[in-house]
Short mmCIF file of N, CA, C and O in Angstrom, two decimals:
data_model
loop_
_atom_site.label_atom_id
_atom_site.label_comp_id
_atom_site.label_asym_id
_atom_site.label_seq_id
_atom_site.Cartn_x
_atom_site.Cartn_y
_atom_site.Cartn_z
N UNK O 284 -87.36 -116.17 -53.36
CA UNK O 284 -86.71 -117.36 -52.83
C UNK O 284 -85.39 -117.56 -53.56
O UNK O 284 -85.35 -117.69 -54.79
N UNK O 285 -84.25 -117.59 -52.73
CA UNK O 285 -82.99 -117.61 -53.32
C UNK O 285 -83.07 -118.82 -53.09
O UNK O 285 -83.67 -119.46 -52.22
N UNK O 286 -81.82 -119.37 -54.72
CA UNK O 286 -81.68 -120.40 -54.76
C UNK O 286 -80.44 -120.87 -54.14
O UNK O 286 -79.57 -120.02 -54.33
N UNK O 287 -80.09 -121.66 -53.61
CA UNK O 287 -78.80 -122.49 -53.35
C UNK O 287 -77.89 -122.71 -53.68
O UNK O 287 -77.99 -123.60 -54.53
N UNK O 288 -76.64 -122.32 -53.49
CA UNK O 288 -75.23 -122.90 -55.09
C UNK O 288 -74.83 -124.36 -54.46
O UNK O 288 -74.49 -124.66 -53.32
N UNK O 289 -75.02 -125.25 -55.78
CA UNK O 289 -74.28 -126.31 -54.99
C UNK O 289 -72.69 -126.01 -55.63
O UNK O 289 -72.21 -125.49 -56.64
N UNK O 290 -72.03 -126.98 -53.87
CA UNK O 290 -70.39 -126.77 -53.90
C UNK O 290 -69.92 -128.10 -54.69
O UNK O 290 -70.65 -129.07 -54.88
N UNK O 291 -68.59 -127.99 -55.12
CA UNK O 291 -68.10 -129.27 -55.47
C UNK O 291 -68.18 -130.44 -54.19
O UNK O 291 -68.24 -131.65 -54.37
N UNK O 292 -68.17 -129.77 -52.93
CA UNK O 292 -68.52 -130.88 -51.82
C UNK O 292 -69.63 -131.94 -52.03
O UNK O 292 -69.71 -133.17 -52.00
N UNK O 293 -70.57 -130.76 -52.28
CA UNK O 293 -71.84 -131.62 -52.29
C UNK O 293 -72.26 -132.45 -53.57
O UNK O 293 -73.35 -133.00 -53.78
N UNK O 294 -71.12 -132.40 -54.40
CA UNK O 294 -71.52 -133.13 -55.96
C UNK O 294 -70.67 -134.68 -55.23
O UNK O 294 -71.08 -135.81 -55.48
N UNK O 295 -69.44 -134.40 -54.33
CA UNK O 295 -68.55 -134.98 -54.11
C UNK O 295 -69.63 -136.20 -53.44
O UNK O 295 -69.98 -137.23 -54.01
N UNK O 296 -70.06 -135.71 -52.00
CA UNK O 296 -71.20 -136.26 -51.55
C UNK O 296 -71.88 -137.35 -52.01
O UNK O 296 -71.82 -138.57 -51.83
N UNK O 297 -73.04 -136.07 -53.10
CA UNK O 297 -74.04 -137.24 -53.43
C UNK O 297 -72.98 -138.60 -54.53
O UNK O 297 -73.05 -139.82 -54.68
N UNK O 298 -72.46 -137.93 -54.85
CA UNK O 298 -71.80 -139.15 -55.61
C UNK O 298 -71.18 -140.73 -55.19
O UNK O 298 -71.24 -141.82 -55.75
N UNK O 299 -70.38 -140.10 -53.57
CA UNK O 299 -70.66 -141.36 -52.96
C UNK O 299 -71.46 -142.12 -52.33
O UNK O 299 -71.36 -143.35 -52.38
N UNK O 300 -72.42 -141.45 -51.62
CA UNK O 300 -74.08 -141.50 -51.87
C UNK O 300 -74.68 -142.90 -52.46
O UNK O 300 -75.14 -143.97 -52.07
N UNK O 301 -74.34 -142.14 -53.79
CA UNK O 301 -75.06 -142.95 -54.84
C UNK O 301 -74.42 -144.45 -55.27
O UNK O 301 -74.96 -145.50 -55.61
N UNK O 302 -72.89 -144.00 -55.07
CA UNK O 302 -71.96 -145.39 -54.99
C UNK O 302 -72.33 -146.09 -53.76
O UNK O 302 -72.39 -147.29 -54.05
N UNK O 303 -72.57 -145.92 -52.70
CA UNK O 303 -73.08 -146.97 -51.90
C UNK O 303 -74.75 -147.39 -52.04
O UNK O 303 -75.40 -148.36 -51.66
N UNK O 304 -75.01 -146.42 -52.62
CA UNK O 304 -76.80 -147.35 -52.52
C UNK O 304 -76.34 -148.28 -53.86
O UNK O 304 -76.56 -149.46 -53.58
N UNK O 305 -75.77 -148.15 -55.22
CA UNK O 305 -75.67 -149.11 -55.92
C UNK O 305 -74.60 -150.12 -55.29
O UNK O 305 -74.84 -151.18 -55.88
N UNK O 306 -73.72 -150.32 -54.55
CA UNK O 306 -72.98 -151.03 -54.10
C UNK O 306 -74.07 -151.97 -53.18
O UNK O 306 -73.93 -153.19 -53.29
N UNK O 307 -74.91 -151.59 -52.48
CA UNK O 307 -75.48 -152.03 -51.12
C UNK O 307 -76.59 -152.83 -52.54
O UNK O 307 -76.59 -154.06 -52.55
N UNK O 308 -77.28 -152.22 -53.45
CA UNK O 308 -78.16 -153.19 -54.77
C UNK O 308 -77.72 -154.11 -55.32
O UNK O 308 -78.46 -155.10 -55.32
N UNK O 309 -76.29 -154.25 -56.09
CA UNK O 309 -75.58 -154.48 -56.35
C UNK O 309 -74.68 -156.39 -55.71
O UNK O 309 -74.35 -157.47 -56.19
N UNK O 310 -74.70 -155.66 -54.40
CA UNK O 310 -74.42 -156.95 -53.42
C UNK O 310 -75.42 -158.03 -53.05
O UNK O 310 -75.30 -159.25 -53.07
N UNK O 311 -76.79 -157.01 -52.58
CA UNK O 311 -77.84 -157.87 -52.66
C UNK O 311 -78.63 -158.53 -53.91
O UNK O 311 -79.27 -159.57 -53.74
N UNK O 312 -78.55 -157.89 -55.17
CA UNK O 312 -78.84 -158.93 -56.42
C UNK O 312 -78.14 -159.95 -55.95
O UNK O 312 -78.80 -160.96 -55.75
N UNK O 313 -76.57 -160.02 -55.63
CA UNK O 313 -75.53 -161.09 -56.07
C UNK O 313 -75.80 -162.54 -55.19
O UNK O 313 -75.44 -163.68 -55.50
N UNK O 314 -76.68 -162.03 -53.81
CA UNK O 314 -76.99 -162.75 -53.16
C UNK O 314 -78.07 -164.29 -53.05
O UNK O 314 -78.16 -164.91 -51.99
N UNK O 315 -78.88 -162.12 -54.20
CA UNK O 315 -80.15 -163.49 -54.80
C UNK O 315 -80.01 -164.18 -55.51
O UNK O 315 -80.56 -165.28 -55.57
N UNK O 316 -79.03 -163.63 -56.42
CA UNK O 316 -78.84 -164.80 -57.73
C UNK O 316 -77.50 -165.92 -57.33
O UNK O 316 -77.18 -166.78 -58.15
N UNK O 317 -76.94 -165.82 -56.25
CA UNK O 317 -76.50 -167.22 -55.98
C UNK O 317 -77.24 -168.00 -55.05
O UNK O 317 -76.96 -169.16 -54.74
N UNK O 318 -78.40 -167.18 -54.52
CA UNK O 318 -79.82 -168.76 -53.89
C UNK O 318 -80.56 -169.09 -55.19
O UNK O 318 -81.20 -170.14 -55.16
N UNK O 319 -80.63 -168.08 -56.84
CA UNK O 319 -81.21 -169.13 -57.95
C UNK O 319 -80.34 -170.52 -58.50
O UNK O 319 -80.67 -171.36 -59.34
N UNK O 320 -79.20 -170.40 -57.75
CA UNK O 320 -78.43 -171.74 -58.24
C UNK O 320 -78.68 -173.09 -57.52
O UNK O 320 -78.34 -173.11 -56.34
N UNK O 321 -79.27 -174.34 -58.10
CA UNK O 321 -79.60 -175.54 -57.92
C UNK O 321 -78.57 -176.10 -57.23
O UNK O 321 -77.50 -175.51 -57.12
N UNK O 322 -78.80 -177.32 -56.70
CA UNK O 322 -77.66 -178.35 -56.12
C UNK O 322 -77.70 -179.62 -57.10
O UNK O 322 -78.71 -180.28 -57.34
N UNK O 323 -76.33 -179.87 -57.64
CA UNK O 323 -76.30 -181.06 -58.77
C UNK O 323 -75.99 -182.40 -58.00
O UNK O 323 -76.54 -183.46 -58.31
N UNK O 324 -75.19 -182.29 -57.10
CA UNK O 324 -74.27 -182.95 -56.32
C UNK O 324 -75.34 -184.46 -55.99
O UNK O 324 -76.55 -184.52 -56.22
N UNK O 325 -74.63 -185.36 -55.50
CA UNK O 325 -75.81 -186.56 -55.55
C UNK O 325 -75.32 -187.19 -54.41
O UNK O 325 -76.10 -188.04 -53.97
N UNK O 326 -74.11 -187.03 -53.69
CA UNK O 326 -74.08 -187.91 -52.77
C UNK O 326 -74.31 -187.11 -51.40
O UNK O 326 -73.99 -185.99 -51.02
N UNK O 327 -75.09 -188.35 -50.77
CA UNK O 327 -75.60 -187.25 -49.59
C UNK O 327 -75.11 -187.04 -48.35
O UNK O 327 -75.79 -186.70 -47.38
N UNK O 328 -73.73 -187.27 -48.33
CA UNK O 328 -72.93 -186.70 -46.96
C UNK O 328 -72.32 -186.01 -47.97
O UNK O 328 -71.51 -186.82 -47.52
N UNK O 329 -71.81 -185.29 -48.96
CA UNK O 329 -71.57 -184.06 -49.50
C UNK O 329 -72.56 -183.10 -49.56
O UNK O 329 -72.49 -181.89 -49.35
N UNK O 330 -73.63 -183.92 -49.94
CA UNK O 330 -74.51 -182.84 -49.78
C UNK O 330 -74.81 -181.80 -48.58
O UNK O 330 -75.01 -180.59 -48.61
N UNK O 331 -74.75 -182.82 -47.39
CA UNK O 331 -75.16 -182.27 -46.28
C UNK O 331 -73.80 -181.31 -45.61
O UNK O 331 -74.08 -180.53 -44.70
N UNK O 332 -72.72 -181.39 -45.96
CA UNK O 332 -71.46 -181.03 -45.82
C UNK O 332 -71.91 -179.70 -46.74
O UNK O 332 -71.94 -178.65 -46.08
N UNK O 333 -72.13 -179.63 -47.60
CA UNK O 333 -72.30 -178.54 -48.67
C UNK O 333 -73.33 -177.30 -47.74
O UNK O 333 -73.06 -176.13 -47.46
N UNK O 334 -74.33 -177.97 -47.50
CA UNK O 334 -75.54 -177.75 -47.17
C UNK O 334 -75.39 -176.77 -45.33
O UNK O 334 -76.07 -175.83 -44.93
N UNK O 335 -74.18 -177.56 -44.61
CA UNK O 335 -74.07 -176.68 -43.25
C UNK O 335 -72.60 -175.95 -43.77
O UNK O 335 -71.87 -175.39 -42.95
N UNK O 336 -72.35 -176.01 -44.84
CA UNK O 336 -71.13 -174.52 -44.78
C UNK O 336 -72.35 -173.82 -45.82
O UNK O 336 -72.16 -172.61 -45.80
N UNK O 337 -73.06 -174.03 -46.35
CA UNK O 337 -73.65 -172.30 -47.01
C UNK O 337 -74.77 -172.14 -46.19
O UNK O 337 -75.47 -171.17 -46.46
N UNK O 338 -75.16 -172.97 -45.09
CA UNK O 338 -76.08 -172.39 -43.77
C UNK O 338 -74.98 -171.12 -43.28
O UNK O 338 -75.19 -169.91 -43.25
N UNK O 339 -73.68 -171.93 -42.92
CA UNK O 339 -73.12 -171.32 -42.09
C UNK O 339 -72.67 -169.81 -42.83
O UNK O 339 -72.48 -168.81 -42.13
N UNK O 340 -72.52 -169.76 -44.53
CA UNK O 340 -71.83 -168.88 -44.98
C UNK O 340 -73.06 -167.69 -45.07
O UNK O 340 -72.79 -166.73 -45.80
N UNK O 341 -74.15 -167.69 -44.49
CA UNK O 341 -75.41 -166.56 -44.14
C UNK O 341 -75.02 -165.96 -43.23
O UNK O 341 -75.62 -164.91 -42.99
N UNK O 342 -74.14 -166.26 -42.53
CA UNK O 342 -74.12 -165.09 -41.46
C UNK O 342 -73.04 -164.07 -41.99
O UNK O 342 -73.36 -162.89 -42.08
N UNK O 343 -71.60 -164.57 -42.38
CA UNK O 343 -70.87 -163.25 -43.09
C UNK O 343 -71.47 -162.36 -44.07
O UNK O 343 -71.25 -161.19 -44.39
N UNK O 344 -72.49 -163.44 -44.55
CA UNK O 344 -73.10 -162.79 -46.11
C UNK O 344 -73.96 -161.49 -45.71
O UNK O 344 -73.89 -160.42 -46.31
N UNK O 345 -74.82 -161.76 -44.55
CA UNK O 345 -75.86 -160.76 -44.14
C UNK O 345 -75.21 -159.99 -43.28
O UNK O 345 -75.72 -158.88 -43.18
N UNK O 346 -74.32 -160.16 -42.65
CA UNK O 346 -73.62 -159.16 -41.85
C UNK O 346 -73.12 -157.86 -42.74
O UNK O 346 -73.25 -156.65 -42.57
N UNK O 347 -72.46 -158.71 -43.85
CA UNK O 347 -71.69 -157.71 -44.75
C UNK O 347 -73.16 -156.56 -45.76
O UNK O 347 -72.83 -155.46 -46.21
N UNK O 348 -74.28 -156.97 -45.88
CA UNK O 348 -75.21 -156.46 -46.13
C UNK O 348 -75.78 -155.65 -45.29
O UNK O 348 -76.33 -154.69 -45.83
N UNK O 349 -75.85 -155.72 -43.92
CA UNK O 349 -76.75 -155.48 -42.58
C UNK O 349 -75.01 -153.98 -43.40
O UNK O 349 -75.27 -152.93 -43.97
N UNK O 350 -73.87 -154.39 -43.18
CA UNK O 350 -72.87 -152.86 -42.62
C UNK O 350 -73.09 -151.86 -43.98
O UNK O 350 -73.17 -150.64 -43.87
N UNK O 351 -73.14 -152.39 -44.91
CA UNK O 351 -73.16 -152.37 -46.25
C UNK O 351 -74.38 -151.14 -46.13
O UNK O 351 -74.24 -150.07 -46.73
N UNK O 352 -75.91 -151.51 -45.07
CA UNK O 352 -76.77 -150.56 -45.25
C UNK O 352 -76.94 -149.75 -44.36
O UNK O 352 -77.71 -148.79 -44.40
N UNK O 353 -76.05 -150.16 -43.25
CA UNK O 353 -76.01 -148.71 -42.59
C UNK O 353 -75.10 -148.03 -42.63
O UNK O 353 -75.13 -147.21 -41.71
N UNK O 354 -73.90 -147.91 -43.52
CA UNK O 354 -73.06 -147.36 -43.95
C UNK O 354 -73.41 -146.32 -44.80
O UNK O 354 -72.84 -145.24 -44.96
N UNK O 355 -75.07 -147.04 -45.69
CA UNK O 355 -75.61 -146.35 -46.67
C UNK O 355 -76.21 -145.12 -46.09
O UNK O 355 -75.85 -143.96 -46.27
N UNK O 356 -77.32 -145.66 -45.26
CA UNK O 356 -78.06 -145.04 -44.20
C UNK O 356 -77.80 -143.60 -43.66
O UNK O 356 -78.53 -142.61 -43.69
N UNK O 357 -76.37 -143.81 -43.10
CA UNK O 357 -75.14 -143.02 -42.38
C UNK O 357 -74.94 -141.82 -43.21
O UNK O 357 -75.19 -140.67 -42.85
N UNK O 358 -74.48 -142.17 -44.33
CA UNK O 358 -73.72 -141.47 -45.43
C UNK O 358 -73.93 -139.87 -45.69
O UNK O 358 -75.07 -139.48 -45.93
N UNK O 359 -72.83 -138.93 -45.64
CA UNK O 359 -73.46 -137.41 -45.55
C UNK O 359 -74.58 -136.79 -46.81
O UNK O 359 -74.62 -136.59 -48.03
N UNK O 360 -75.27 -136.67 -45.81
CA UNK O 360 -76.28 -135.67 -46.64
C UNK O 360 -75.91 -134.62 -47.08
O UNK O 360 -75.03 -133.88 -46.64
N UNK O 361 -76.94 -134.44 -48.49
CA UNK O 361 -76.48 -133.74 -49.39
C UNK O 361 -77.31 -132.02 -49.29
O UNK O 361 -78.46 -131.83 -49.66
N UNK O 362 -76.36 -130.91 -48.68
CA UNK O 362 -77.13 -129.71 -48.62
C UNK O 362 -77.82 -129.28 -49.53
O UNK O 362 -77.22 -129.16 -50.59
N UNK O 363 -79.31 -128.86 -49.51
CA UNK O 363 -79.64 -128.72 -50.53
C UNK O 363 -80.53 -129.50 -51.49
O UNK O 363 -80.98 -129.26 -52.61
N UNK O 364 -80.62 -130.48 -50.67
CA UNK O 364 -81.45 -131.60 -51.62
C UNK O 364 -82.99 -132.12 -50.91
O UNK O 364 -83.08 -132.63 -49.80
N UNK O 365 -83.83 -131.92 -51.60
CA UNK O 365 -85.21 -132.00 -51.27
C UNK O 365 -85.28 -133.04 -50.33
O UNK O 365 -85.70 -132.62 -49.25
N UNK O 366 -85.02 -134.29 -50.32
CA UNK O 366 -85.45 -135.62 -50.18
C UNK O 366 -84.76 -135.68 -48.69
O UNK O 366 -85.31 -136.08 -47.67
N UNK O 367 -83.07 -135.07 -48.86
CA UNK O 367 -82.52 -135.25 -46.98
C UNK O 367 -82.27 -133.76 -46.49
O UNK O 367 -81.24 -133.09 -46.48
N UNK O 368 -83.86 -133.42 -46.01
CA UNK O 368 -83.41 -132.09 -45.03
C UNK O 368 -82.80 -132.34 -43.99
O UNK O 368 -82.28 -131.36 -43.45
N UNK O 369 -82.65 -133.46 -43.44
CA UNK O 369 -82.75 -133.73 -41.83
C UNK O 369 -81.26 -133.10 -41.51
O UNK O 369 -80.60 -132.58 -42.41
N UNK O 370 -80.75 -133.20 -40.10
CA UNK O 370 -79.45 -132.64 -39.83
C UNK O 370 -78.62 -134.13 -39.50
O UNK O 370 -79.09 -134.97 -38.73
N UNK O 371 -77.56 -134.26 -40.08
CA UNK O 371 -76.83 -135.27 -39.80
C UNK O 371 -77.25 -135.47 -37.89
O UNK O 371 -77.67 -134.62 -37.11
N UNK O 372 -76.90 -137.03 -37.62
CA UNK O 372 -76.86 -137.11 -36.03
C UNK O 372 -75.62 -136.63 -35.77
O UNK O 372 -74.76 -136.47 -36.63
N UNK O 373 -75.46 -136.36 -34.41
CA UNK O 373 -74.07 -136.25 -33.48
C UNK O 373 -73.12 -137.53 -33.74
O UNK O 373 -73.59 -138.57 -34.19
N UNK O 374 -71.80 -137.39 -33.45
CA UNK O 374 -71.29 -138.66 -33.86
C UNK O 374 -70.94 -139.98 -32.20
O UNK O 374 -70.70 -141.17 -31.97
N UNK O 375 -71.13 -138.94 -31.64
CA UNK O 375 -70.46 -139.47 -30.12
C UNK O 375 -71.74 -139.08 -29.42
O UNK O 375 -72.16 -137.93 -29.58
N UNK O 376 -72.28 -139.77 -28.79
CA UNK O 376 -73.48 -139.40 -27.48
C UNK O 376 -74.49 -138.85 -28.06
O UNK O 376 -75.08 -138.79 -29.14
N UNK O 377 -74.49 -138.32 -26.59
CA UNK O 377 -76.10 -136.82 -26.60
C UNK O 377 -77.11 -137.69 -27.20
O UNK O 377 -76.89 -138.90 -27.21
N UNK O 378 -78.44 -137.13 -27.80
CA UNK O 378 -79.62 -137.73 -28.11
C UNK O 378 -79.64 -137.96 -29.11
O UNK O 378 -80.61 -138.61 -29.51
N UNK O 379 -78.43 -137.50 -30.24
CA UNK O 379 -78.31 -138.54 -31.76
C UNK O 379 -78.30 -139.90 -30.94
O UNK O 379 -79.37 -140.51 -30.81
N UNK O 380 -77.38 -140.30 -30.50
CA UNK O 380 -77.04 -141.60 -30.47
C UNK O 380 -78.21 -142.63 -30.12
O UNK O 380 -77.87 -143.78 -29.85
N UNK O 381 -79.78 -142.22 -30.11
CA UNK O 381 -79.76 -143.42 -29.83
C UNK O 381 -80.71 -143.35 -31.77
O UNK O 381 -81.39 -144.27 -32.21
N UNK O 382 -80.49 -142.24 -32.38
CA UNK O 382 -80.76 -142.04 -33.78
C UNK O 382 -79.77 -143.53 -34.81
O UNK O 382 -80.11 -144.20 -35.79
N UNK O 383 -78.21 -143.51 -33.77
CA UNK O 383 -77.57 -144.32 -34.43
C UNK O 383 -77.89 -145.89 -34.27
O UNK O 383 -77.15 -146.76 -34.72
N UNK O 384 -78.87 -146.10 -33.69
CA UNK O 384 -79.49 -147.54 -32.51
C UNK O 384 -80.40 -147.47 -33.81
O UNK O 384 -80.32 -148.26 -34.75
N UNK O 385 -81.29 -146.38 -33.70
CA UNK O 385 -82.80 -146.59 -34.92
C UNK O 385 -82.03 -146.87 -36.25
O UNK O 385 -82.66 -147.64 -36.98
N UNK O 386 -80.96 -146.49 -36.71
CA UNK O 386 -80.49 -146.86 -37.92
C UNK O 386 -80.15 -148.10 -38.06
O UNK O 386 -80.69 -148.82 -38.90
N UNK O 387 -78.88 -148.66 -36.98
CA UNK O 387 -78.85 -149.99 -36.99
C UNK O 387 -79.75 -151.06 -36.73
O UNK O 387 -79.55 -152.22 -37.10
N UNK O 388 -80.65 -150.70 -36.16
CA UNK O 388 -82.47 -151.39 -36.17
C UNK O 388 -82.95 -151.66 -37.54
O UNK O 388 -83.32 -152.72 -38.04
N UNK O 389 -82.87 -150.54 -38.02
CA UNK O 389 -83.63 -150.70 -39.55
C UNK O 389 -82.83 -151.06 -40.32
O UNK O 389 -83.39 -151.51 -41.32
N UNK O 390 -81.70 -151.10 -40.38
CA UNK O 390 -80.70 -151.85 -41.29
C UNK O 390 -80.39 -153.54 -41.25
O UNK O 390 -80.28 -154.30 -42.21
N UNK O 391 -80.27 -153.85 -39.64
CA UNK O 391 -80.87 -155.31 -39.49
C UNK O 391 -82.05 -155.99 -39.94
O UNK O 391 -82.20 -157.08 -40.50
N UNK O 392 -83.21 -154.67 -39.41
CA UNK O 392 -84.30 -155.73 -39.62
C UNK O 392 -84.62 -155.53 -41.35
O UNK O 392 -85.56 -156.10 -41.90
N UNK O 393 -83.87 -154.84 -41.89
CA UNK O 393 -84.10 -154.79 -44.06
C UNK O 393 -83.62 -155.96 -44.13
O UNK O 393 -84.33 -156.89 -44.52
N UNK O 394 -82.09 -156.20 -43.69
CA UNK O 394 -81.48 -157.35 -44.21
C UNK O 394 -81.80 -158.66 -43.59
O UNK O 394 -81.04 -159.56 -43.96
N UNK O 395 -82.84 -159.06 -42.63
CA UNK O 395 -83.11 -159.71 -42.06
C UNK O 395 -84.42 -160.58 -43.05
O UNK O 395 -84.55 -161.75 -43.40
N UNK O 396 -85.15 -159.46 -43.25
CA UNK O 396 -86.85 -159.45 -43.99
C UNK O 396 -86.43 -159.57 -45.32
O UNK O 396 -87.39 -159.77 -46.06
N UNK O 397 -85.00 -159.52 -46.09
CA UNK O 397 -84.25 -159.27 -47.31
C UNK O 397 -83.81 -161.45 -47.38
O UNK O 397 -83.53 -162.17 -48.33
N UNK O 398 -84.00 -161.79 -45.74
CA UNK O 398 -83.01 -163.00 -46.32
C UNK O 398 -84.01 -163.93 -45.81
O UNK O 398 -84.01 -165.13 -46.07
N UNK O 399 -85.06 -163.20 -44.90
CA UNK O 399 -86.51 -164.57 -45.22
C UNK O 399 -86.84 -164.19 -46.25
O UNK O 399 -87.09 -165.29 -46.75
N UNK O 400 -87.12 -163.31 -47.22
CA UNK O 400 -87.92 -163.43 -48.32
C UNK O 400 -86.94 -164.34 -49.42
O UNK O 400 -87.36 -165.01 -50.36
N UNK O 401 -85.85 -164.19 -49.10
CA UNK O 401 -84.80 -165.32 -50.25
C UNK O 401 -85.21 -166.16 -49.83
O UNK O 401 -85.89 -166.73 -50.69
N UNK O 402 -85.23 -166.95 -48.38
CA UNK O 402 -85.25 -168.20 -48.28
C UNK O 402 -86.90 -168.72 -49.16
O UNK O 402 -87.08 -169.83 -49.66
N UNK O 403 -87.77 -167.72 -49.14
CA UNK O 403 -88.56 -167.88 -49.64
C UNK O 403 -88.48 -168.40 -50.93
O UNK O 403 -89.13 -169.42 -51.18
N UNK O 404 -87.67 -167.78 -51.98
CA UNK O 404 -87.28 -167.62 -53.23
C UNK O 404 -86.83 -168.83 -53.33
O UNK O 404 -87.29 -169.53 -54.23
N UNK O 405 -85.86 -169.34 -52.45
CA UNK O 405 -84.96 -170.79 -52.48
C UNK O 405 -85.87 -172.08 -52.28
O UNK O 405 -85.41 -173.19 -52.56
N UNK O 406 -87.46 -171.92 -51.68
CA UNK O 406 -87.90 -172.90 -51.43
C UNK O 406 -88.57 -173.27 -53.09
O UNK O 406 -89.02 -174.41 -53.20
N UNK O 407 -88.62 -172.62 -54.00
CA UNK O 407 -89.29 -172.68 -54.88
C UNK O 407 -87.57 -173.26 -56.07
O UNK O 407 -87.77 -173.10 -57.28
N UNK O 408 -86.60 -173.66 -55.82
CA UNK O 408 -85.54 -173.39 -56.64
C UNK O 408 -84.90 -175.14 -56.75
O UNK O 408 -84.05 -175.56 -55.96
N UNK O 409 -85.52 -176.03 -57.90
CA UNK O 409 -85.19 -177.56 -57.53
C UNK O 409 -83.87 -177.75 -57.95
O UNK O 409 -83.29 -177.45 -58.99
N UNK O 410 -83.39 -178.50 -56.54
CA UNK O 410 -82.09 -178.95 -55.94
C UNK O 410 -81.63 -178.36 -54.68
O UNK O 410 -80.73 -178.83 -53.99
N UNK O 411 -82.51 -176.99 -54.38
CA UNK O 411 -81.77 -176.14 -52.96
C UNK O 411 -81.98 -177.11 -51.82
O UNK O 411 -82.89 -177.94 -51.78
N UNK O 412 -81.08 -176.92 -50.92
CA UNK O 412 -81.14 -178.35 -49.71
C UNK O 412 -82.26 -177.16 -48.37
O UNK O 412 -82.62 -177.62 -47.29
#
């Protein structure tokens, strides 16, 4: 069994690879640890003012997470490496594409199941509105 040479491509690769799965960790810690922050604030039409702009600021937040992981998802595989034999999809049509549908599926529904389990986290956090 011959072994494989890896190219500088594929060091190139996994390396960005690896920069987006810590980027995509990275973002989502930052997320969680600004739902561990309390509300001090005391008056309660600020509050509630406070309260529908960081409702509202969940949707850029998870969007940018939802692209964040299928960007990850996406990302070229590395020849040679145990873990991604698979063959990249097609980029345009044919029967990859609906491979690119199952990715963006599972990348929604992570970051989806990623931001009920925060809200979870937030119900336990005194001062969150």
């Amino acid at each position: 069994m011959a072994r494989e040479e890896i190219s500088p491509l594929s060091v190139i690769k996994f390396k960005m690879k690896s920069r987006l799965l810590l980027l995509t960790i990275l973002y989502s810690s930052l997320i969680l640890a600004s739902s561990l922050i309390g509300d001090s604030s005391s008056a309660e039409t600020e509050a509630g003012l406070r309260a529908a702009i960081f409702n509202f600021l969940h949707i850029p937040a998870y969007t940018v997470l939802t692209v964040l992981l299928v960007v990850t998802f996406k990302a070229p595989r590395i020849p040679g490496s145990p873990v991604l034999q698979k063959k990249p999809l097609p980029e345009h049509g044919g029967a990859g594409a609906l491979g690119h549908w199952v990715i963006f599926a599972f990348a929604f529904t992570l970051a989806v199941s990623f931001g009920v389990l925060n809200e979870f986290i937030q119900a336990g956090v005194p001062g969150r509105f």
